[in-house]
Amino acid sequence: MTYDSTSSRIAIIGAGPAGLMAAEVLSEAGLTVDLYDAMPSPGRKFLLAGIGGMNITHSEALEPFLDRYGADGRAALEASIRRFDPVALREWIHGLGIETFVGSSGKVFPREMKAAPLLRAWLARLKAGGVSLHVRHRWLGWDEAGRLRFATPDGEVTAEPRATLLALGGGSWAKLGSDGAWQSLLAARGIGVEALKPANCGFDTGWSTFFAEKFAGAPLKTVVASVRDAEGNVLTRAGECVVTATGIEGNLVYAFARHLREGIARDGKATFTLDLLPNHSPERVRQEVSAPRGAKSLSSFLQSKLNLGGVKLGLLREILDKDAMNDPVQLAAAIKALPIAVNATRPLDEAISSAGGVRFAAMNADYMLNALPGVFCAGEMLDWEAPTGGYLLTACFATGRAAAQGMIKYINT
Ligand SMILES: Cc1cc2nc3c(=O)[nH]c(=O)nc-3n(C[C@H](O)[C@H](O)[C@H](O)COP(=O)(O)OP(=O)(O)OC[C@H]3O[C@@H](n4cnc5c(N)ncnc54)[C@H](O)[C@@H]3O)c2cc1C
């Protein structure tokens, strides 16, 4: 079967935040939108993102906000984010009847912290606007006549739209629908694709079995991490992370994931340091650990002097040898800057988001593929990355909108 191919029909493949946003812009412009998704329901990753408290954007000023995408990401995304910036995004959410609030860290959340009410209201509005949603339609590429091919429960179907938007997501959490299978489909058409890599991901460290068994799942609270970037600048950030059976994860690690991943790719390993007691000066720590210990064991001594125990002490023992543990100078230095060596990223499927994707050089300023006129791309499948904090969703919404505006321009010329 082939779907009706009137001259104004648009196909959007991928019903995540980017595809849904594009559907809204295109349907508001009077175009007939067919929205396809491989999964039985839309927005599955968006819903998952809402489970731990949906952080939809950030309230910081636009300049530092744009810098979060890195120099290359900023250059690629700035125009679309300026056209739909965090303020506009919040107003758009309010327009769906969902209130937002700014958390203590400046992150913006829907009042109910969840994605489900927002998605429900949004889908209802899209339906009322005439958007046709086709679930269980897995895009397979193009046939020889250039028609879109979809696998459906009723067999293969094709569609011949006037223009197509690919909003297929990255490659993490494949069970939610975005499996990155589009990479080979686009590469086969000669489109420049940077292989997907884990971003905002955990890392393997090669802990001893003893340490892993004892401390997997233990949070490292209120620590400060520092990492040296490729230019030699030291980047520092306070936060929390969690010891895992194979290494370390959590927001503090995600924030430096790009530098660590690139360090591993370059040198086979990368190191960051943890200040285990950021509220104590190096002098104070040195003084305390140099005090006479008497008959006390090292652990009760550190506990009584510095309130240092549990996983923090476990980490020190895991990384320092016995001599260093008993040398106040080395011990004090390690408490303030404990080197954590990581040797691999956790697999892409476990990551919060993907780096890599369709290269910006493969598209024009309207997100249309140079090699495939009439085919546009948006969202996480593009080659940018950002830390957690609402930057991911903001860029997906903004590029979805910008690509849709590009499609309108394309159709009208
Ligand atoms: C655990 C978790 C928590 C997160 N929390 C946050 C957060 O708090 N804040 C934030 O900003 N970001 C967060 N993110 C990231 C954010 O959810 C994603 O960046 C965003 O959903 C990407 O949007 P997208 O529209 O580009 O792609 P997706 O949301 O991945 O949607 C792509 C769609 O394309 C469909 N698709 C893929 N391939 C095919 C095919 N061949 N045929 C048909 N359909 C296909 C998929 O089924 C999917 O529905 C989180 C992610 C995860 C995993």
Coordinates of C-alpha atoms and ligand atoms in Angstrom, one line a residue:
M1 CA 0.0 0.0 0.0
T2 CA 1.2 3.6 -0.7
Y3 CA -0.1 6.5 1.4
D4 CA -1.9 9.3 -0.5
S5 CA 0.8 11.5 -1.9
T6 CA -0.8 14.9 -2.4
S7 CA 1.6 17.8 -2.9
S8 CA 1.2 19.2 0.6
R9 CA 1.8 15.9 2.5
I10 CA 4.7 15.9 4.9
A11 CA 6.3 12.9 6.6
I12 CA 7.9 13.2 10.0
I13 CA 9.6 10.0 11.1
G14 CA 10.2 9.9 14.9
A15 CA 7.6 11.0 17.4
G16 CA 10.0 12.3 20.1
P17 CA 10.3 15.9 21.2
A18 CA 12.0 17.0 17.9
G19 CA 9.5 15.3 15.6
L20 CA 6.4 16.4 17.7
M21 CA 7.6 20.0 17.7
A22 CA 8.1 19.9 13.9
A23 CA 4.6 18.4 13.5
E24 CA 3.1 21.3 15.4
V25 CA 4.8 23.9 13.3
L26 CA 4.0 22.2 10.1
S27 CA 0.3 21.5 10.9
E28 CA -0.1 25.1 12.1
A29 CA 1.2 26.2 8.7
G30 CA -1.7 24.3 7.1
L31 CA 0.3 21.3 5.9
T32 CA -0.9 17.7 6.1
V33 CA 1.4 15.9 8.5
D34 CA 1.9 12.1 8.8
L35 CA 3.9 11.4 11.9
Y36 CA 5.4 7.9 11.9
D37 CA 7.1 6.0 14.8
A38 CA 8.4 2.5 15.2
M39 CA 7.0 2.1 18.7
P40 CA 3.4 1.4 19.7
S41 CA 3.2 4.9 21.3
P42 CA 5.0 8.2 20.8
G43 CA 7.5 10.0 23.1
R44 CA 8.8 7.0 25.0
K45 CA 12.2 8.5 25.8
F46 CA 10.6 11.8 26.7
L47 CA 8.4 10.0 29.2
L48 CA 11.4 8.2 30.7
A49 CA 13.2 11.5 30.9
G50 CA 10.3 12.7 33.0
I51 CA 10.5 9.9 35.5
G52 CA 13.3 11.2 37.7
G53 CA 12.0 14.8 37.4
M54 CA 11.8 16.2 33.9
N55 CA 14.4 18.9 33.5
I56 CA 13.1 20.6 30.4
T57 CA 15.4 23.6 30.1
H58 CA 17.6 25.9 32.2
S59 CA 17.0 29.5 33.5
E60 CA 20.6 30.8 33.2
A61 CA 21.3 33.7 30.8
L62 CA 21.4 32.8 27.1
E63 CA 25.1 33.4 26.6
P64 CA 26.3 30.8 29.2
F65 CA 23.4 28.6 28.2
L66 CA 24.7 28.5 24.6
D67 CA 28.2 27.8 25.8
R68 CA 27.1 24.5 27.3
Y69 CA 27.0 23.0 23.8
G70 CA 30.8 23.5 23.4
A71 CA 32.2 25.8 20.7
D72 CA 31.3 23.5 17.8
G73 CA 27.8 22.8 19.1
R74 CA 27.1 26.4 19.8
A75 CA 28.1 27.4 16.3
A76 CA 25.8 24.8 14.9
L77 CA 22.8 25.3 17.2
E78 CA 22.9 29.0 18.1
A79 CA 20.6 30.3 15.4
S80 CA 17.8 27.8 16.1
I81 CA 18.1 28.1 19.9
R82 CA 17.9 31.9 19.6
R83 CA 14.7 31.5 17.6
F84 CA 13.2 29.2 20.3
D85 CA 15.1 30.0 23.5
P86 CA 14.5 28.7 27.0
V87 CA 12.1 31.7 27.7
A88 CA 10.1 30.9 24.6
L89 CA 10.1 27.2 25.5
R90 CA 8.7 27.9 28.9
E91 CA 6.0 30.0 27.4
W92 CA 5.2 27.3 25.0
I93 CA 4.9 24.8 27.9
H94 CA 2.6 27.2 29.8
G95 CA 0.5 27.4 26.6
L96 CA -0.2 23.7 27.0
G97 CA -1.6 24.4 30.5
I98 CA 1.5 23.1 32.3
E99 CA 3.2 25.3 34.9
T100 CA 7.0 25.3 35.3
F101 CA 9.3 26.3 38.1
V102 CA 13.0 27.0 38.5
G103 CA 14.8 24.6 40.9
S104 CA 17.6 25.7 43.2
S105 CA 20.2 24.9 40.6
G106 CA 18.5 27.0 38.0
K107 CA 17.1 24.0 36.2
V108 CA 13.5 24.4 34.9
F109 CA 10.9 21.6 35.6
P110 CA 7.2 21.2 34.9
R111 CA 5.3 21.9 38.1
E112 CA 4.4 18.2 38.5
M113 CA 8.0 17.1 37.6
K114 CA 6.6 14.6 35.1
A115 CA 6.5 14.5 31.3
A116 CA 3.2 12.6 31.0
P117 CA 0.7 15.4 31.5
L118 CA 2.7 17.6 29.1
L119 CA 2.8 14.9 26.5
R120 CA -0.9 14.1 26.9
A121 CA -1.9 17.7 26.4
W122 CA 0.5 18.1 23.4
L123 CA -0.7 15.0 21.6
A124 CA -4.3 16.1 22.0
R125 CA -3.4 19.5 20.5
L126 CA -1.6 17.9 17.6
K127 CA -4.5 15.5 16.9
A128 CA -6.9 18.4 17.0
G129 CA -4.6 20.2 14.5
G130 CA -5.0 17.3 12.1
V131 CA -1.6 15.5 12.6
S132 CA -2.0 11.8 11.7
L133 CA 0.0 9.5 14.0
H134 CA 1.1 6.2 12.5
V135 CA 2.6 4.0 15.3
R136 CA 4.3 0.7 14.7
H137 CA 5.8 2.0 11.5
R138 CA 9.5 1.3 11.4
W139 CA 11.2 3.3 8.7
L140 CA 13.5 1.0 6.6
G141 CA 14.9 3.6 4.2
W142 CA 13.9 4.4 0.6
D143 CA 12.8 2.1 -2.2
E144 CA 14.2 2.4 -5.8
A145 CA 11.5 5.0 -6.7
G146 CA 12.6 7.1 -3.7
R147 CA 9.5 6.3 -1.6
L148 CA 9.8 5.9 2.1
R149 CA 9.5 2.2 3.2
F150 CA 8.0 1.2 6.5
A151 CA 7.7 -2.2 8.2
T152 CA 4.2 -2.4 9.9
P153 CA 2.3 -5.2 11.6
D154 CA 0.3 -5.5 8.3
G155 CA 3.4 -5.8 6.1
E156 CA 5.5 -3.2 4.3
V157 CA 4.0 0.1 3.3
T158 CA 5.4 3.0 1.4
A159 CA 4.8 6.8 1.4
E160 CA 5.6 9.5 -1.1
P161 CA 5.5 12.8 0.8
R162 CA 6.4 16.2 -0.5
A163 CA 9.1 16.5 2.1
T164 CA 10.4 14.3 5.0
L165 CA 11.8 15.1 8.4
L166 CA 13.9 12.5 10.1
A167 CA 13.8 13.0 13.9
L168 CA 15.0 9.5 14.8
G169 CA 16.9 10.3 18.0
G170 CA 20.3 9.1 19.2
G171 CA 21.3 5.6 20.1
S172 CA 20.9 5.2 23.8
W173 CA 18.1 3.2 25.5
A174 CA 17.3 1.4 22.3
K175 CA 14.3 -0.3 23.8
L176 CA 12.5 3.0 23.8
G177 CA 12.7 3.2 20.0
S178 CA 15.8 5.2 19.1
D179 CA 18.3 2.5 18.2
G180 CA 20.6 4.5 15.8
A181 CA 19.8 2.1 12.9
W182 CA 19.4 5.1 10.7
Q183 CA 23.2 5.6 10.7
S184 CA 23.8 2.9 8.0
L185 CA 20.7 4.0 6.0
L186 CA 22.0 7.6 5.7
A187 CA 25.7 6.6 5.3
A188 CA 24.6 4.4 2.4
R189 CA 23.2 7.5 0.7
G190 CA 26.6 9.2 1.1
I191 CA 25.5 11.4 4.0
G192 CA 28.2 12.4 6.5
V193 CA 27.4 10.8 9.8
E194 CA 29.7 10.9 12.8
A195 CA 29.4 7.5 14.6
L196 CA 27.1 7.7 17.7
K197 CA 29.0 7.6 20.9
P198 CA 27.9 7.7 24.6
A199 CA 27.4 11.2 26.1
N200 CA 26.3 11.8 29.7
C201 CA 27.5 8.3 30.4
G202 CA 29.2 6.3 33.2
F203 CA 32.7 5.0 33.0
D204 CA 34.6 1.8 33.8
T205 CA 37.4 2.0 36.2
G206 CA 38.4 -1.6 36.9
W207 CA 37.7 -1.6 40.6
S208 CA 38.9 -4.6 42.7
T209 CA 36.2 -7.2 43.3
F210 CA 36.4 -6.4 47.0
F211 CA 35.7 -2.7 46.5
A212 CA 33.0 -3.2 43.9
E213 CA 31.2 -5.7 46.0
K214 CA 31.3 -3.6 49.1
F215 CA 30.5 -0.2 47.6
A216 CA 28.6 -0.6 44.3
G217 CA 25.6 1.8 44.6
A218 CA 27.2 4.0 47.2
P219 CA 26.8 7.7 46.5
L220 CA 29.7 10.1 46.8
K221 CA 28.0 13.2 48.1
T222 CA 29.2 16.7 47.9
V223 CA 32.5 16.1 46.2
V224 CA 34.3 18.3 43.7
A225 CA 35.6 16.8 40.5
S226 CA 38.3 18.4 38.3
V227 CA 39.4 17.4 34.8
R228 CA 41.9 18.8 32.4
D229 CA 40.5 19.4 28.9
A230 CA 42.4 18.9 25.6
E231 CA 43.8 22.5 25.8
G232 CA 45.1 21.9 29.3
N233 CA 42.5 24.0 31.2
V234 CA 41.4 22.6 34.5
L235 CA 37.6 22.3 34.8
T236 CA 36.1 22.0 38.2
R237 CA 32.6 21.2 39.4
A238 CA 30.8 20.3 42.6
G239 CA 28.2 17.6 42.8
E240 CA 27.5 14.0 43.4
C241 CA 28.3 10.7 41.7
V242 CA 27.8 7.0 42.4
V243 CA 30.2 4.1 42.6
T244 CA 28.9 1.3 40.3
A245 CA 30.0 -2.4 40.1
T246 CA 32.3 -1.5 37.1
G247 CA 33.1 2.1 37.7
I248 CA 31.4 5.5 38.3
E249 CA 28.4 7.4 37.1
G250 CA 26.1 10.3 38.0
N251 CA 25.7 13.9 37.1
L252 CA 29.1 15.0 38.2
V253 CA 30.7 12.4 35.9
Y254 CA 28.3 13.1 33.1
A255 CA 29.3 16.8 33.2
F256 CA 32.9 15.8 32.2
A257 CA 31.9 12.8 30.0
R258 CA 33.0 14.5 26.8
H259 CA 36.5 15.2 28.1
L260 CA 36.9 11.8 29.6
R261 CA 35.6 10.0 26.5
E262 CA 37.9 12.0 24.2
G263 CA 40.8 11.4 26.6
I264 CA 40.2 7.6 26.4
A265 CA 39.9 7.8 22.6
R266 CA 43.3 9.7 22.5
D267 CA 45.3 8.0 25.2
G268 CA 43.4 4.8 26.1
K269 CA 42.5 6.2 29.5
A270 CA 41.6 9.4 31.2
T271 CA 41.8 10.7 34.8
F272 CA 39.8 13.1 36.8
T273 CA 40.4 14.0 40.5
L274 CA 37.9 14.1 43.3
D275 CA 38.2 16.4 46.3
L276 CA 36.5 14.2 48.9
L277 CA 36.3 17.1 51.5
P278 CA 35.7 20.3 49.6
N279 CA 34.7 22.1 52.7
H280 CA 38.1 21.6 54.3
S281 CA 41.2 23.5 53.1
P282 CA 44.3 21.5 52.1
E283 CA 46.1 22.9 55.2
R284 CA 43.3 21.8 57.6
V285 CA 43.3 18.3 56.1
R286 CA 47.1 18.1 56.3
Q287 CA 47.0 19.3 59.9
E288 CA 44.3 16.8 60.9
V289 CA 45.9 13.7 59.3
S290 CA 49.3 14.7 60.7
A291 CA 48.0 14.7 64.3
P292 CA 49.2 11.8 66.5
R293 CA 47.0 8.8 66.0
G294 CA 47.8 7.0 69.3
A295 CA 46.2 3.6 69.5
K296 CA 43.4 4.4 67.0
S297 CA 43.0 2.5 63.8
L298 CA 43.4 4.7 60.7
S299 CA 39.7 4.4 59.9
S300 CA 38.5 5.6 63.4
F301 CA 41.2 8.3 63.3
L302 CA 40.0 9.7 60.0
Q303 CA 36.4 9.3 61.1
S304 CA 37.0 11.3 64.3
K305 CA 39.3 13.9 62.8
L306 CA 37.6 14.6 59.5
N307 CA 34.3 12.7 59.5
L308 CA 35.8 10.7 56.6
G309 CA 34.6 7.1 56.3
G310 CA 32.4 4.8 54.3
V311 CA 32.8 4.9 50.5
K312 CA 35.2 7.8 50.7
L313 CA 37.6 5.9 52.9
G314 CA 37.0 2.8 50.7
L315 CA 38.0 4.8 47.6
L316 CA 41.2 6.0 49.3
R317 CA 42.1 2.5 50.2
E318 CA 41.3 1.3 46.7
I319 CA 43.5 3.8 45.1
L320 CA 46.4 4.4 47.5
D321 CA 48.8 1.7 48.6
K322 CA 49.4 1.0 52.2
D323 CA 52.5 3.2 52.5
A324 CA 50.7 6.2 51.0
M325 CA 47.7 5.6 53.3
N326 CA 50.1 5.8 56.3
D327 CA 52.0 8.9 55.0
P328 CA 50.1 12.0 56.2
V329 CA 51.4 14.1 53.3
Q330 CA 50.3 11.7 50.6
L331 CA 47.1 10.9 52.4
A332 CA 46.2 14.6 52.8
A333 CA 47.0 15.3 49.1
A334 CA 44.8 12.3 48.0
I335 CA 41.9 13.4 50.1
K336 CA 41.9 16.7 48.3
A337 CA 42.7 15.4 44.8
L338 CA 42.1 11.7 44.5
P339 CA 42.9 10.5 41.0
I340 CA 40.2 8.4 39.4
A341 CA 41.4 6.6 36.3
V342 CA 38.7 5.6 33.8
N343 CA 39.5 3.3 30.9
A344 CA 36.2 2.9 29.0
T345 CA 32.8 4.5 28.6
R346 CA 29.8 2.4 29.6
P347 CA 27.9 1.2 26.4
L348 CA 25.9 3.7 24.4
D349 CA 22.7 1.9 25.3
E350 CA 23.1 2.9 28.9
A351 CA 23.9 6.6 28.3
I352 CA 21.5 9.5 28.8
S353 CA 22.3 10.8 25.4
S354 CA 24.4 10.3 22.3
A355 CA 27.3 12.3 20.8
G356 CA 27.8 12.1 17.1
G357 CA 25.2 11.9 14.4
V358 CA 24.4 13.7 11.1
R359 CA 27.1 16.2 10.5
F360 CA 26.1 19.8 10.2
A361 CA 28.2 20.1 7.1
A362 CA 25.9 17.5 5.5
M363 CA 22.9 20.0 5.8
N364 CA 22.1 23.5 4.8
A365 CA 21.1 26.1 7.3
D366 CA 17.5 24.9 7.2
Y367 CA 18.5 21.4 8.3
M368 CA 18.0 19.9 4.8
L369 CA 20.4 17.2 3.7
N370 CA 22.6 18.5 0.8
A371 CA 22.6 15.1 -0.8
L372 CA 18.8 14.5 -0.4
P373 CA 16.8 17.6 -1.3
G374 CA 13.5 17.6 0.6
V375 CA 14.9 15.4 3.4
F376 CA 15.5 17.3 6.7
C377 CA 16.9 16.1 10.1
A378 CA 16.4 17.4 13.7
G379 CA 17.0 16.5 17.3
E380 CA 19.4 14.3 19.0
M381 CA 20.4 12.5 15.8
L382 CA 22.4 15.6 14.8
D383 CA 26.1 15.8 15.6
W384 CA 26.0 17.9 18.9
E385 CA 26.2 17.0 22.5
A386 CA 25.4 18.8 25.8
P387 CA 25.4 18.1 29.5
T388 CA 22.3 17.3 31.4
G389 CA 20.4 20.3 32.8
G390 CA 17.7 20.7 30.2
Y391 CA 20.1 21.5 27.3
L392 CA 19.3 18.3 25.5
L393 CA 15.6 18.8 25.3
T394 CA 15.9 22.5 24.5
A395 CA 18.1 21.7 21.5
C396 CA 15.7 19.0 20.3
F397 CA 12.7 21.3 20.5
A398 CA 14.6 24.2 18.8
T399 CA 16.0 22.1 16.0
G400 CA 12.6 20.4 15.4
R401 CA 11.1 23.9 15.0
A402 CA 13.9 25.2 12.8
A403 CA 13.8 22.2 10.5
A404 CA 10.0 22.5 10.2
Q405 CA 10.4 26.2 9.3
G406 CA 13.0 25.1 6.7
M407 CA 10.5 22.6 5.3
I408 CA 7.8 25.3 4.9
K409 CA 10.3 27.5 3.1
Y410 CA 11.3 24.5 0.9
I411 CA 7.7 23.8 0.0
N412 CA 6.9 27.4 -0.8
T413 CA 9.8 27.9 -3.2
Ligands
LIG1 C1 17.1 8.3 31.3 C2 17.0 9.6 30.5 C3 16.8 10.8 31.2 C4 16.8 12.0 30.4 N1 16.5 13.2 31.1 C5 16.5 14.3 30.4 C6 16.3 15.5 31.1 O1 15.9 15.6 32.2 N2 16.4 16.7 30.4 C7 16.8 16.7 29.0 O2 16.9 17.8 28.5 N3 17.0 15.6 28.4 C8 16.9 14.4 29.0 N4 17.1 13.2 28.4 C9 17.4 13.3 26.9 C10 16.2 13.5 26.0 O3 15.1 12.6 26.5 C11 16.5 13.2 24.6 O4 17.6 14.0 24.2 C12 15.4 13.5 23.7 O5 14.3 12.7 23.9 C13 15.7 13.4 22.2 O6 14.6 13.8 21.4 P1 14.5 13.3 19.9 O7 13.2 13.8 19.5 O8 15.7 13.8 19.1 O9 14.6 11.8 19.9 P2 13.8 10.6 20.7 O10 13.1 11.2 21.9 O11 14.8 9.6 20.9 O12 12.7 10.2 19.7 C14 13.1 9.5 18.5 C15 11.9 8.7 18.0 O13 12.2 8.1 16.7 C16 11.7 6.8 16.7 N5 12.5 6.0 15.7 C17 13.8 5.8 15.8 N6 14.1 5.0 14.7 C18 13.0 4.8 14.0 C19 12.7 4.2 12.7 N7 13.6 3.5 12.1 N8 11.4 4.2 12.3 C20 10.5 4.8 13.0 N9 10.7 5.5 14.1 C21 11.9 5.5 14.6 C22 11.8 6.3 18.1 O14 10.9 5.3 18.4 C23 11.5 7.6 18.9 O15 10.2 7.7 19.3 C24 17.1 12.0 29.0 C25 17.3 10.8 28.4 C26 17.3 9.6 29.1 C27 17.6 8.3 28.4

